[in-house]
Short mmCIF file of C-alpha atoms in Angstrom, two decimals:
data_model
loop_
_atom_site.label_atom_id
_atom_site.label_comp_id
_atom_site.label_asym_id
_atom_site.label_seq_id
_atom_site.Cartn_x
_atom_site.Cartn_y
_atom_site.Cartn_z
CA MET Z 21 15.40 85.68 4.78
CA ILE Z 22 18.61 86.52 6.02
CA SER Z 23 17.18 87.90 9.33
CA TYR Z 24 14.73 84.74 9.74
CA LEU Z 25 17.67 83.08 9.52
CA LEU Z 26 19.30 85.15 11.42
CA ILE Z 27 17.03 84.97 14.89
CA ILE Z 28 16.85 81.27 14.54
CA PHE Z 29 20.76 81.22 14.33
CA ILE Z 30 20.43 83.84 17.96
CA CYS Z 31 18.45 81.25 19.10
CA LEU Z 32 19.80 78.33 18.70
CA PHE Z 33 23.08 80.06 20.25
CA VAL Z 34 21.61 80.87 23.49
CA ILE Z 35 19.17 78.06 23.52
CA GLU Z 36 23.24 75.50 23.35
CA LEU Z 37 24.31 78.24 25.95
CA LEU Z 38 21.15 76.79 28.63
CA TYR Z 39 22.07 73.51 27.39
CA PHE Z 40 25.87 73.90 28.27
CA LYS Z 41 24.57 75.09 32.15
CA ILE Z 42 22.48 72.26 32.47
CA ALA Z 43 24.94 69.82 31.43
CA ASP Z 44 27.56 71.31 33.96
CA LYS Z 45 25.52 71.07 36.40
CA TYR Z 46 23.56 67.68 35.93
CA ASN Z 47 27.30 66.41 36.02
CA ILE Z 48 26.51 65.17 32.11
CA ILE Z 49 30.58 64.63 31.01
CA ASP Z 50 32.68 63.40 28.27
CA LYS Z 51 35.65 61.18 30.40
CA PRO Z 52 38.20 60.33 28.53
CA ASN Z 53 38.20 56.15 28.40
CA GLN Z 54 40.28 54.10 26.45
CA ARG Z 55 38.88 54.41 22.85
CA SER Z 56 38.96 58.66 23.51
CA SER Z 57 41.39 61.43 20.93
CA HIS Z 58 40.96 63.23 23.65
CA SER Z 59 42.33 63.35 27.55
CA GLU Z 60 40.36 66.02 29.60
CA ILE Z 61 36.56 66.00 31.28
CA THR Z 62 34.14 68.12 28.09
CA LEU Z 63 31.33 68.67 28.84
CA ARG Z 64 29.01 65.91 26.49
CA GLY Z 65 25.44 65.70 24.59
CA GLY Z 66 25.36 69.26 22.32
CA GLY Z 67 24.51 68.03 19.43
CA ILE Z 68 21.67 67.50 21.15
CA LEU Z 69 21.14 71.41 19.43
CA PHE Z 70 20.74 69.26 16.07
CA TYR Z 71 17.93 67.35 17.53
CA LEU Z 72 16.40 70.82 18.63
CA ALA Z 73 17.08 72.85 15.21
CA GLY Z 74 14.70 69.30 13.91
CA LEU Z 75 12.18 70.74 15.50
CA PHE Z 76 12.81 73.75 15.32
CA TYR Z 77 12.00 74.01 11.85
CA PHE Z 78 9.08 71.22 12.41
CA CYS Z 79 7.23 73.41 14.06
CA LEU Z 80 7.94 76.91 12.09
CA SER Z 81 6.73 74.61 8.61
CA GLY Z 82 3.70 73.91 9.60
CA PHE Z 83 4.36 70.77 10.88
CA GLN Z 84 6.31 68.88 7.40
CA TYR Z 85 7.39 65.78 6.95
CA PRO Z 86 6.23 64.09 11.13
CA PHE Z 87 7.33 60.47 10.56
CA PHE Z 88 10.85 62.28 10.03
CA VAL Z 89 10.69 64.23 13.52
CA LEU Z 90 8.76 61.39 15.13
CA GLY Z 91 12.15 59.31 13.30
CA LEU Z 92 14.56 61.96 14.78
CA THR Z 93 12.69 62.06 18.20
CA PHE Z 94 13.01 58.13 19.29
CA VAL Z 95 17.18 57.41 18.23
CA SER Z 96 17.73 61.33 18.76
CA LEU Z 97 16.42 60.44 22.95
CA VAL Z 98 17.46 57.74 23.30
CA SER Z 99 20.19 58.39 22.24
CA PHE Z 100 20.44 61.52 24.89
CA TYR Z 101 19.59 59.08 27.56
CA ASP Z 102 23.01 57.05 26.16
CA ASP Z 103 24.95 60.27 27.03
CA ILE Z 104 24.05 60.44 30.93
CA LYS Z 105 22.94 56.54 32.14
CA PRO Z 106 24.83 53.24 29.32
CA LEU Z 107 21.87 52.13 27.74
CA GLY Z 108 21.67 48.25 26.79
CA GLN Z 109 22.35 47.94 23.13
CA LEU Z 110 19.14 45.96 22.41
CA PRO Z 111 16.76 49.23 23.55
CA ARG Z 112 19.13 51.35 21.38
CA LEU Z 113 19.06 49.21 18.38
CA ILE Z 114 15.26 48.75 19.46
CA CYS Z 115 14.71 52.56 19.53
CA HIS Z 116 16.78 53.51 16.22
CA PHE Z 117 14.90 50.59 14.70
CA ILE Z 118 10.98 51.78 15.28
CA GLY Z 119 12.84 55.25 14.39
CA LEU Z 120 14.16 53.75 10.57
CA ILE Z 121 11.04 52.99 10.95
CA LEU Z 122 9.50 55.82 10.52
CA LEU Z 123 11.93 57.49 8.00
CA PHE Z 124 10.53 55.21 5.66
CA TRP Z 125 7.56 55.60 5.63
CA GLN Z 126 7.71 59.49 5.24
CA TRP Z 127 9.98 58.04 2.27
CA ASP Z 128 7.30 55.86 0.81
CA LEU Z 129 9.04 53.12 0.78
CA PHE Z 130 6.96 51.31 2.03
CA VAL Z 131 5.28 51.19 -1.12
CA LEU Z 132 8.13 48.53 -2.94
CA PHE Z 133 8.65 45.21 -2.51
CA TRP Z 134 9.03 44.23 0.91
CA TRP Z 135 12.61 43.23 0.88
CA TRP Z 136 13.31 46.63 0.28
CA ILE Z 137 12.72 46.70 3.92
CA PRO Z 138 15.11 44.72 5.19
CA VAL Z 139 18.15 45.77 3.49
CA ALA Z 140 17.21 49.99 3.95
CA LEU Z 141 17.19 48.93 7.30
CA ILE Z 142 20.35 46.80 7.69
CA PHE Z 143 22.22 49.73 5.36
CA CYS Z 144 21.15 52.59 7.27
CA THR Z 145 21.56 51.29 10.54
CA GLY Z 146 25.15 50.85 9.68
CA ILE Z 147 25.62 54.42 7.65
CA ILE Z 148 24.19 55.49 11.61
CA ASN Z 149 27.00 53.40 13.90
CA VAL Z 150 29.24 54.84 11.18
CA TYR Z 151 28.49 58.28 11.90
CA ASN Z 152 28.49 57.68 15.71
CA PHE Z 153 32.42 55.93 15.32
CA MET Z 154 33.81 58.62 13.54
CA ASP Z 155 33.15 60.97 16.39
CA GLY Z 156 36.08 61.05 17.91
CA VAL Z 157 38.48 63.85 17.36
CA ASN Z 158 37.42 67.90 17.86
CA GLY Z 159 35.53 68.89 14.87
CA ILE Z 160 35.02 66.01 12.58
CA THR Z 161 31.69 65.49 12.64
CA GLY Z 162 30.43 68.56 12.86
CA GLY Z 163 32.80 69.79 9.73
CA TYR Z 164 31.62 66.83 8.00
CA SER Z 165 28.61 67.47 8.34
CA LEU Z 166 29.18 70.88 7.71
CA VAL Z 167 30.60 69.65 3.65
CA VAL Z 168 28.30 67.30 3.71
CA LEU Z 169 25.75 69.90 3.49
CA SER Z 170 25.87 72.62 1.75
CA ILE Z 171 26.77 70.43 -1.13
CA LEU Z 172 22.76 69.09 -0.14
CA LEU Z 173 22.19 72.02 -0.87
CA TYR Z 174 23.65 73.49 -4.12
CA VAL Z 175 21.94 70.32 -5.39
CA ASN Z 176 18.40 70.80 -4.38
CA HIS Z 177 18.82 75.25 -4.45
CA PHE Z 178 20.41 74.50 -8.23
CA GLN Z 179 19.72 71.37 -9.34
CA ILE Z 180 17.68 68.95 -8.01
CA PRO Z 181 14.58 70.15 -5.22
CA PHE Z 182 14.09 67.56 -3.32
CA VAL Z 183 13.11 68.98 0.30
CA ASP Z 184 12.00 71.93 1.67
CA GLU Z 185 14.89 73.62 1.46
CA ASN Z 186 14.50 75.95 4.66
CA LEU Z 187 14.71 72.38 6.85
CA ILE Z 188 19.25 72.51 5.50
CA TRP Z 189 19.83 76.02 6.30
CA ILE Z 190 18.31 75.36 10.05
CA ILE Z 191 20.11 72.26 10.33
CA LEU Z 192 22.59 74.43 8.71
CA LEU Z 193 23.31 77.01 11.28
CA SER Z 194 23.40 74.32 13.79
CA LEU Z 195 25.57 72.93 12.78
CA LEU Z 196 27.19 76.85 12.89
CA VAL Z 197 26.52 76.83 16.21
CA PHE Z 198 28.32 73.69 17.76
CA ASN Z 199 31.53 73.99 15.84
CA PHE Z 200 31.72 77.16 17.31
CA PHE Z 201 31.85 75.38 20.20
CA ASN Z 202 33.80 72.63 19.39
CA PHE Z 203 36.24 72.86 16.06
CA ARG Z 204 38.99 74.06 18.48
CA LYS Z 205 41.81 73.01 19.76
CA LYS Z 206 40.41 72.30 23.66
CA ALA Z 207 36.46 72.13 22.69
CA LYS Z 208 33.64 73.79 25.14
CA CYS Z 209 31.57 70.62 24.48
CA PHE Z 210 31.73 67.19 22.61
CA ALA Z 211 28.65 66.22 20.77
CA GLY Z 212 27.49 62.67 21.58
CA ASP Z 213 26.04 60.82 20.76
CA VAL Z 214 23.19 62.45 20.33
CA GLY Z 215 24.68 64.38 18.42
CA SER Z 216 26.56 61.44 16.16
CA VAL Z 217 22.86 60.13 16.27
CA SER Z 218 20.89 62.55 15.79
CA ILE Z 219 22.73 64.61 13.14
CA ALA Z 220 23.72 61.34 10.76
CA PHE Z 221 19.44 60.49 11.25
CA ILE Z 222 19.36 64.34 8.47
CA ILE Z 223 21.10 62.81 6.90
CA LEU Z 224 20.03 59.56 6.00
CA PHE Z 225 16.13 61.61 5.82
CA LEU Z 226 18.21 64.20 2.91
CA LEU Z 227 20.02 61.87 1.13
CA GLY Z 228 17.03 59.36 0.98
CA LYS Z 229 15.06 62.25 -0.28
CA LEU Z 230 17.50 62.92 -3.18
CA ILE Z 231 18.01 58.85 -3.70
CA ILE Z 232 14.68 58.19 -3.48
CA GLN Z 233 13.20 61.39 -6.13
CA THR Z 234 16.48 61.36 -8.64
CA GLN Z 235 16.82 57.31 -8.69
CA ASN Z 236 20.04 57.06 -8.58
CA LEU Z 237 22.05 55.24 -5.31
CA THR Z 238 25.34 56.98 -6.57
CA TRP Z 239 24.41 59.64 -3.98
CA ILE Z 240 26.24 58.10 -1.18
CA ILE Z 241 29.36 59.01 -2.74
CA LEU Z 242 28.35 62.12 0.37
CA LEU Z 243 29.32 59.91 2.97
CA GLY Z 244 32.66 57.90 0.61
CA VAL Z 245 34.63 59.67 3.52
CA TYR Z 246 33.36 57.76 6.66
CA GLY Z 247 32.54 54.70 4.15
CA VAL Z 248 36.23 54.10 3.43
CA ASP Z 249 37.41 54.60 6.18
CA SER Z 250 35.12 52.67 9.02
CA VAL Z 251 34.70 49.88 6.03
CA LEU Z 252 38.27 49.38 6.07
CA THR Z 253 38.76 49.74 9.26
CA ILE Z 254 37.00 47.14 9.84
CA ILE Z 255 37.24 44.57 7.70
CA HIS Z 256 40.94 45.72 8.63
CA ARG Z 257 39.83 44.29 12.68
CA LEU Z 258 38.62 41.12 11.34
CA LEU Z 259 42.10 40.89 9.67
CA LEU Z 260 43.34 40.97 13.07
CA HIS Z 261 41.44 38.46 14.40
CA GLU Z 262 39.09 41.45 16.61
CA ASN Z 263 36.08 41.38 18.13
CA ILE Z 264 34.70 44.30 16.13
CA GLY Z 265 31.84 45.08 18.52
CA GLU Z 266 34.93 46.07 21.68
CA PRO Z 267 36.22 50.38 21.79
CA HIS Z 268 38.90 50.90 19.63
CA ARG Z 269 41.46 53.49 18.31
CA LYS Z 270 42.50 52.01 15.04
CA HIS Z 271 40.79 54.55 12.65
CA ALA Z 272 42.62 56.22 10.07
CA TYR Z 273 41.75 59.86 11.71
CA GLN Z 274 42.42 57.86 15.01
CA ILE Z 275 45.45 57.56 14.43
CA MET Z 276 46.54 60.58 12.95
CA ALA Z 277 45.26 61.94 16.73
CA ASN Z 278 46.68 59.93 18.44
CA GLU Z 279 50.01 58.52 17.73
CA LEU Z 280 51.37 61.01 14.86
CA LYS Z 281 49.88 63.41 17.56
CA MET Z 282 47.67 66.09 14.36
CA PRO Z 283 45.69 68.74 16.17
CA HIS Z 284 42.73 67.44 15.93
CA ILE Z 285 41.26 70.64 13.84
CA TYR Z 286 44.11 69.29 11.07
CA VAL Z 287 42.61 66.34 10.42
CA SER Z 288 39.18 67.41 10.67
CA LEU Z 289 40.06 69.35 8.31
CA ILE Z 290 41.55 66.05 5.55
CA TYR Z 291 38.05 63.90 5.68
CA MET Z 292 36.46 67.83 5.62
CA PHE Z 293 38.86 68.52 2.61
CA LEU Z 294 38.74 65.11 1.17
CA GLN Z 295 34.64 64.22 1.01
CA LEU Z 296 34.16 67.95 -1.14
CA ILE Z 297 36.83 67.79 -3.63
CA ILE Z 298 34.77 64.18 -3.60
CA ALA Z 299 31.97 65.68 -4.00
CA VAL Z 300 32.85 68.77 -6.84
CA ILE Z 301 34.66 66.04 -9.56
CA TYR Z 302 30.99 63.55 -9.17
CA LEU Z 303 28.60 66.81 -9.72
CA SER Z 304 31.08 68.01 -12.14
CA LEU Z 305 31.06 64.54 -13.89
CA PRO Z 306 27.31 64.23 -14.18
CA ALA Z 307 26.78 61.34 -17.34
CA SER Z 308 29.74 59.48 -15.04
CA ASN Z 309 28.34 58.65 -11.53
CA TRP Z 310 29.36 55.25 -11.76
CA ILE Z 311 32.25 55.21 -13.24
CA VAL Z 312 33.05 58.04 -9.99
CA LEU Z 313 32.13 56.42 -7.64
CA ILE Z 314 33.57 53.68 -7.98
CA GLY Z 315 36.77 54.92 -8.91
CA CYS Z 316 37.19 57.65 -6.00
CA ILE Z 317 36.02 54.48 -3.37
CA ILE Z 318 38.69 52.98 -5.24
CA LEU Z 319 40.83 55.59 -4.74
CA LEU Z 320 40.04 56.41 -1.25
CA SER Z 321 41.07 52.61 0.03
CA LEU Z 322 44.52 53.57 -1.99
CA LEU Z 323 44.76 55.79 -0.19
CA TYR Z 324 43.53 54.48 3.81
CA LEU Z 325 46.03 51.23 2.45
CA PHE Z 326 48.99 53.61 1.73
CA PHE Z 327 48.99 55.18 5.14
CA MET Z 328 48.27 52.18 7.45
CA LYS Z 329 51.42 50.37 6.08
CA LYS Z 330 53.58 53.35 6.52
CA PHE Z 331 52.00 54.81 9.89
CA PHE Z 332 49.36 51.52 11.64
CA TYR Z 333 53.49 50.54 12.43
CA LEU Z 334 53.37 52.67 15.43
CA HIS Z 335 49.72 51.82 16.98
CA GLN Z 336 50.87 48.44 17.74
CA GLN Z 337 53.95 49.93 19.57
#
């Protein structure tokens, strides 16, 4: 098992290095803009490795979860195209919807009442967009995803087998490779839309499998930190009468990095640590799932409000 994973890790590492050469040759770069928390031009789309890791698993597993992988292909390729050449919202949304419908098919969601489909479509689209919006400082997407997938691996191995464990291992390896180049002061590459969207789609698939098998919606707590930050930021912007569709720098992590000048790695570690602590508490109190979920949402919301009350004036200035 260890040698098998080591070979895959080396292959993924080599693939990432080859992608850097391609990105450099074809000028696939991220230029700083009004939403950015970085100031230097950097290679973009390094997160395509998450999609390629998914394909790796698909081929090595004897073509397990075909509808999931097909859906992942739809959302990843349209996101990669958007990284290279900006695409309108409608084509992206259509491809995301197609990908999610295929994901629902893999979940066997269509055996439920029809009204679950639009609800799930809106909810899952929201999660993908949240992951995309939160990808703004070095290490945050790779680090946060590493925590979430590690927890899912623990649950799958020690508590409730809900998916082929090899899938989680291979995606974890791709995250380790990506973090080697991104989780640093000066990143070699950024995930790009292809990275944030594809890893969000993969985590959605795993979380959905777990929720459906256990009939327990509270597992969504594994995305609690991202969720609270994003929802409260949207509410905050609405209160400021802003267009929530326009780029901004009002997320808590953006204020930490931009106004408070905290190193990106420290900001990412804060988000990772918070999510890890919440997951440990949740797993330690299995009989109180809803209480823990509601309690954590309240606590995170209070932390967010305290932070904004204390530091948001710096952004206004």
